[in-house]
């Protein structure tokens, strides 16, 4: 019953005059919409991860946006005024290989400007981020028990359900590891992988692009490369000096690899503080993005621009509501 009522409410809110009225109110001050994605995968790939939006779902979203928005680059959104229609910016975090396999062809086919924020350490190490390692490991059929009580954490049962239910279970593990000190995360992620057992077939594991792929992506004129820290550290959990080193290292590597200037930054996990904003200003960044699922109003600081997160389990109706801050 609850699910049926939710579907009815979504249908009412996203259809006809009701949605038109809500959209008009949300966009009345000509805000900028920045959407935050992570990576793309085939719609039917059995990978239960919110970060992996289906290719066809993404295409449907682009079709919807182009009916009523101008999809523009981040630089254009921040420096040029409105051309009479709302402006939308598409951003992708981390640098996962689905951006080369699936996003780049769409960029070319659809003449689609995008910004890709890259965390660089995993490119140097040529291995998945700790969180991608955990997501890869917890895709196995049946039920998996993860027990980290020896490390002061909990036990979790993952599965046997698939889809959003499994993702919620995986998310609990990820949030618990995020809360631990930086030095512990790789070790705890390795423990999760060990307890999860043999690798699962049937999907393409999450993994960063190769350097060759990153360079080809960055060379496309519609792709803007931004920094996303070196080790994907939660920058509010480390010292300002350590954060500055991570940010500078990320930018240095990206500029060396792509032979392009890097002016934009995305805080890992959206975590930011006034001190971090001041540091990025000192480092000369033109913008920095957070999350918070809000539109950008005229008073938004350039170094904490909100974005709206979009993922695999957002239905088309849910996406339409996210665009108007509902």
mmCIF file of N, CA, C and O in Angstrom, residues 23 32-35 37 58-78 80 82-92 103 106-107 110-115 222 319 323:
data_model
loop_
_atom_site.group_PDB
_atom_site.id
_atom_site.type_symbol
_atom_site.label_atom_id
_atom_site.label_comp_id
_atom_site.label_asym_id
_atom_site.label_seq_id
_atom_site.Cartn_x
_atom_site.Cartn_y
_atom_site.Cartn_z
ATOM 1 N N UNK A 23 7.743 23.681 -11.173
ATOM 2 C CA UNK A 23 8.972 24.007 -11.907
ATOM 3 C C UNK A 23 9.118 25.515 -12.077
ATOM 4 O O UNK A 23 10.219 26.064 -11.911
ATOM 5 N N UNK A 32 21.170 28.046 -11.599
ATOM 6 C CA UNK A 32 21.920 27.087 -12.409
ATOM 7 C C UNK A 32 21.763 25.710 -11.774
ATOM 8 O O UNK A 32 21.838 25.572 -10.550
ATOM 9 N N UNK A 33 21.540 24.704 -12.590
ATOM 10 C CA UNK A 33 21.418 23.325 -12.128
ATOM 11 C C UNK A 33 22.701 22.571 -12.453
ATOM 12 O O UNK A 33 23.063 22.450 -13.630
ATOM 13 N N UNK A 34 23.407 22.104 -11.426
ATOM 14 C CA UNK A 34 24.565 21.242 -11.649
ATOM 15 C C UNK A 34 24.202 19.845 -11.159
ATOM 16 O O UNK A 34 23.865 19.660 -9.986
ATOM 17 N N UNK A 35 24.271 18.881 -12.057
ATOM 18 C CA UNK A 35 23.968 17.499 -11.717
ATOM 19 C C UNK A 35 25.260 16.735 -11.454
ATOM 20 O O UNK A 35 26.266 16.933 -12.144
ATOM 21 N N UNK A 37 26.891 13.091 -11.288
ATOM 22 C CA UNK A 37 26.879 11.673 -11.603
ATOM 23 C C UNK A 37 28.226 11.078 -11.195
ATOM 24 O O UNK A 37 29.148 11.794 -10.810
ATOM 25 N N UNK A 58 20.394 7.475 -18.629
ATOM 26 C CA UNK A 58 21.101 8.741 -18.822
ATOM 27 C C UNK A 58 20.653 9.419 -20.116
ATOM 28 O O UNK A 58 20.409 10.638 -20.140
ATOM 29 N N UNK A 59 20.524 8.648 -21.177
ATOM 30 C CA UNK A 59 20.062 9.233 -22.438
ATOM 31 C C UNK A 59 18.665 9.832 -22.284
ATOM 32 O O UNK A 59 18.375 10.919 -22.828
ATOM 33 N N UNK A 60 17.791 9.158 -21.554
ATOM 34 C CA UNK A 60 16.442 9.685 -21.323
ATOM 35 C C UNK A 60 16.499 11.009 -20.557
ATOM 36 O O UNK A 60 15.733 11.941 -20.834
ATOM 37 N N UNK A 61 17.400 11.090 -19.598
ATOM 38 C CA UNK A 61 17.547 12.328 -18.829
ATOM 39 C C UNK A 61 18.040 13.467 -19.715
ATOM 40 O O UNK A 61 17.566 14.605 -19.602
ATOM 41 N N UNK A 62 18.982 13.171 -20.603
ATOM 42 C CA UNK A 62 19.494 14.197 -21.517
ATOM 43 C C UNK A 62 18.380 14.683 -22.442
ATOM 44 O O UNK A 62 18.241 15.886 -22.700
ATOM 45 N N UNK A 63 17.575 13.750 -22.935
ATOM 46 C CA UNK A 63 16.461 14.124 -23.806
ATOM 47 C C UNK A 63 15.496 15.052 -23.079
ATOM 48 O O UNK A 63 15.044 16.072 -23.629
ATOM 49 N N UNK A 64 15.177 14.724 -21.839
ATOM 50 C CA UNK A 64 14.287 15.576 -21.049
ATOM 51 C C UNK A 64 14.905 16.955 -20.838
ATOM 52 O O UNK A 64 14.238 17.986 -21.026
ATOM 53 N N UNK A 65 16.165 17.003 -20.445
ATOM 54 C CA UNK A 65 16.809 18.289 -20.181
ATOM 55 C C UNK A 65 16.816 19.172 -21.425
ATOM 56 O O UNK A 65 16.542 20.376 -21.343
ATOM 57 N N UNK A 66 17.096 18.591 -22.567
ATOM 58 C CA UNK A 66 17.239 19.408 -23.772
ATOM 59 C C UNK A 66 15.920 20.010 -24.246
ATOM 60 O O UNK A 66 15.922 20.952 -25.038
ATOM 61 N N UNK A 67 14.814 19.497 -23.743
ATOM 62 C CA UNK A 67 13.523 20.087 -24.106
ATOM 63 C C UNK A 67 13.349 21.474 -23.499
ATOM 64 O O UNK A 67 12.708 22.340 -24.105
ATOM 65 N N UNK A 68 13.908 21.677 -22.303
ATOM 66 C CA UNK A 68 13.630 22.933 -21.597
ATOM 67 C C UNK A 68 14.867 23.601 -21.000
ATOM 68 O O UNK A 68 14.753 24.679 -20.406
ATOM 69 N N UNK A 69 16.048 22.991 -21.121
ATOM 70 C CA UNK A 69 17.281 23.552 -20.568
ATOM 71 C C UNK A 69 18.311 23.728 -21.675
ATOM 72 O O UNK A 69 18.293 23.019 -22.686
ATOM 73 N N UNK A 70 19.256 24.629 -21.438
ATOM 74 C CA UNK A 70 20.488 24.656 -22.205
ATOM 75 C C UNK A 70 21.529 23.895 -21.388
ATOM 76 O O UNK A 70 21.838 24.280 -20.249
ATOM 77 N N UNK A 71 22.061 22.800 -21.937
ATOM 78 C CA UNK A 71 23.132 22.068 -21.264
ATOM 79 C C UNK A 71 24.442 22.723 -21.680
ATOM 80 O O UNK A 71 24.800 22.724 -22.862
ATOM 81 N N UNK A 72 25.138 23.294 -20.711
ATOM 82 C CA UNK A 72 26.316 24.101 -20.999
ATOM 83 C C UNK A 72 27.509 23.588 -20.198
ATOM 84 O O UNK A 72 27.367 22.811 -19.249
ATOM 85 N N UNK A 73 28.693 24.037 -20.572
ATOM 86 C CA UNK A 73 29.886 23.699 -19.812
ATOM 87 C C UNK A 73 29.870 24.438 -18.483
ATOM 88 O O UNK A 73 29.156 25.438 -18.305
ATOM 89 N N UNK A 74 30.681 23.965 -17.544
ATOM 90 C CA UNK A 74 30.770 24.631 -16.249
ATOM 91 C C UNK A 74 31.288 26.050 -16.414
ATOM 92 O O UNK A 74 30.763 26.986 -15.785
ATOM 93 N N UNK A 75 32.288 26.249 -17.247
ATOM 94 C CA UNK A 75 32.816 27.600 -17.465
ATOM 95 C C UNK A 75 31.752 28.529 -18.027
ATOM 96 O O UNK A 75 31.632 29.683 -17.593
ATOM 97 N N UNK A 76 30.972 28.050 -18.982
ATOM 98 C CA UNK A 76 29.934 28.887 -19.564
ATOM 99 C C UNK A 76 28.862 29.231 -18.541
ATOM 100 O O UNK A 76 28.381 30.366 -18.472
ATOM 101 N N UNK A 77 28.489 28.269 -17.716
ATOM 102 C CA UNK A 77 27.463 28.514 -16.703
ATOM 103 C C UNK A 77 27.903 29.581 -15.714
ATOM 104 O O UNK A 77 27.088 30.395 -15.254
ATOM 105 N N UNK A 78 29.194 29.591 -15.381
ATOM 106 C CA UNK A 78 29.687 30.495 -14.345
ATOM 107 C C UNK A 78 30.067 31.868 -14.872
ATOM 108 O O UNK A 78 30.170 32.815 -14.090
ATOM 109 N N UNK A 80 28.882 33.246 -18.220
ATOM 110 C CA UNK A 80 27.929 33.868 -19.137
ATOM 111 C C UNK A 80 26.535 33.846 -18.535
ATOM 112 O O UNK A 80 26.171 32.952 -17.788
ATOM 113 N N UNK A 82 22.217 33.926 -18.646
ATOM 114 C CA UNK A 82 21.201 33.073 -19.254
ATOM 115 C C UNK A 82 20.907 33.521 -20.675
ATOM 116 O O UNK A 82 20.936 34.713 -20.997
ATOM 117 N N UNK A 83 20.621 32.539 -21.533
ATOM 118 C CA UNK A 83 20.217 32.832 -22.907
ATOM 119 C C UNK A 83 18.702 32.688 -23.073
ATOM 120 O O UNK A 83 18.198 32.502 -24.161
ATOM 121 N N UNK A 84 17.993 32.771 -21.953
ATOM 122 C CA UNK A 84 16.544 32.708 -22.003
ATOM 123 C C UNK A 84 15.961 31.407 -21.505
ATOM 124 O O UNK A 84 14.756 31.318 -21.261
ATOM 125 N N UNK A 85 16.813 30.378 -21.355
ATOM 126 C CA UNK A 85 16.357 29.103 -20.809
ATOM 127 C C UNK A 85 17.232 28.744 -19.620
ATOM 128 O O UNK A 85 18.367 29.198 -19.503
ATOM 129 N N UNK A 86 16.717 27.927 -18.714
ATOM 130 C CA UNK A 86 17.547 27.499 -17.574
ATOM 131 C C UNK A 86 18.814 26.793 -18.060
ATOM 132 O O UNK A 86 18.822 26.142 -19.112
ATOM 133 N N UNK A 87 19.882 26.896 -17.258
ATOM 134 C CA UNK A 87 21.156 26.275 -17.603
ATOM 135 C C UNK A 87 21.383 25.040 -16.731
ATOM 136 O O UNK A 87 21.158 25.075 -15.523
ATOM 137 N N UNK A 88 21.861 23.983 -17.363
ATOM 138 C CA UNK A 88 22.196 22.748 -16.651
ATOM 139 C C UNK A 88 23.628 22.355 -16.989
ATOM 140 O O UNK A 88 24.074 22.487 -18.137
ATOM 141 N N UNK A 89 24.346 21.888 -15.965
ATOM 142 C CA UNK A 89 25.733 21.439 -16.109
ATOM 143 C C UNK A 89 25.801 19.988 -15.654
ATOM 144 O O UNK A 89 25.252 19.639 -14.599
ATOM 145 N N UNK A 90 26.484 19.145 -16.421
ATOM 146 C CA UNK A 90 26.619 17.730 -16.095
ATOM 147 C C UNK A 90 28.033 17.462 -15.595
ATOM 148 O O UNK A 90 29.010 17.751 -16.300
ATOM 149 N N UNK A 91 28.139 16.921 -14.374
ATOM 150 C CA UNK A 91 29.455 16.614 -13.813
ATOM 151 C C UNK A 91 29.514 15.147 -13.408
ATOM 152 O O UNK A 91 28.501 14.541 -13.042
ATOM 153 N N UNK A 92 30.736 14.599 -13.454
ATOM 154 C CA UNK A 92 30.968 13.197 -13.113
ATOM 155 C C UNK A 92 32.174 13.127 -12.187
ATOM 156 O O UNK A 92 33.225 13.701 -12.478
ATOM 157 N N UNK A 103 30.337 7.114 -21.512
ATOM 158 C CA UNK A 103 30.041 8.550 -21.574
ATOM 159 C C UNK A 103 30.651 9.195 -22.809
ATOM 160 O O UNK A 103 29.982 9.983 -23.491
ATOM 161 N N UNK A 106 28.645 9.117 -25.944
ATOM 162 C CA UNK A 106 27.459 9.965 -25.868
ATOM 163 C C UNK A 106 27.844 11.436 -26.022
ATOM 164 O O UNK A 106 27.134 12.213 -26.679
ATOM 165 N N UNK A 107 28.954 11.825 -25.419
ATOM 166 C CA UNK A 107 29.449 13.196 -25.595
ATOM 167 C C UNK A 107 29.618 13.503 -27.079
ATOM 168 O O UNK A 107 29.214 14.569 -27.568
ATOM 169 N N UNK A 110 26.001 13.299 -28.957
ATOM 170 C CA UNK A 110 25.006 14.285 -28.549
ATOM 171 C C UNK A 110 25.561 15.707 -28.466
ATOM 172 O O UNK A 110 24.833 16.622 -28.093
ATOM 173 N N UNK A 111 26.846 15.879 -28.794
ATOM 174 C CA UNK A 111 27.472 17.205 -28.674
ATOM 175 C C UNK A 111 27.240 17.750 -27.267
ATOM 176 O O UNK A 111 26.744 18.856 -27.062
ATOM 177 N N UNK A 112 27.667 16.946 -26.276
ATOM 178 C CA UNK A 112 27.270 17.147 -24.886
ATOM 179 C C UNK A 112 28.450 17.618 -24.031
ATOM 180 O O UNK A 112 29.402 16.861 -23.820
ATOM 181 N N UNK A 113 28.410 18.834 -23.519
ATOM 182 C CA UNK A 113 29.495 19.281 -22.637
ATOM 183 C C UNK A 113 29.381 18.652 -21.250
ATOM 184 O O UNK A 113 28.290 18.579 -20.668
ATOM 185 N N UNK A 114 30.518 18.187 -20.715
ATOM 186 C CA UNK A 114 30.534 17.573 -19.386
ATOM 187 C C UNK A 114 31.806 17.994 -18.655
ATOM 188 O O UNK A 114 32.810 18.368 -19.269
ATOM 189 N N UNK A 115 31.744 17.923 -17.329
ATOM 190 C CA UNK A 115 32.922 18.126 -16.487
ATOM 191 C C UNK A 115 33.194 16.835 -15.732
ATOM 192 O O UNK A 115 32.270 16.245 -15.156
ATOM 193 N N UNK A 222 34.690 19.023 -25.655
ATOM 194 C CA UNK A 222 33.509 19.215 -24.817
ATOM 195 C C UNK A 222 33.703 18.709 -23.390
ATOM 196 O O UNK A 222 32.780 18.792 -22.575
ATOM 197 N N UNK A 319 13.838 11.803 -10.908
ATOM 198 C CA UNK A 319 14.769 12.729 -11.540
ATOM 199 C C UNK A 319 14.108 14.063 -11.810
ATOM 200 O O UNK A 319 14.688 15.131 -11.552
ATOM 201 N N UNK A 323 15.194 17.886 -10.139
ATOM 202 C CA UNK A 323 15.494 19.096 -10.888
ATOM 203 C C UNK A 323 14.845 20.338 -10.297
ATOM 204 O O UNK A 323 15.302 21.456 -10.540
#
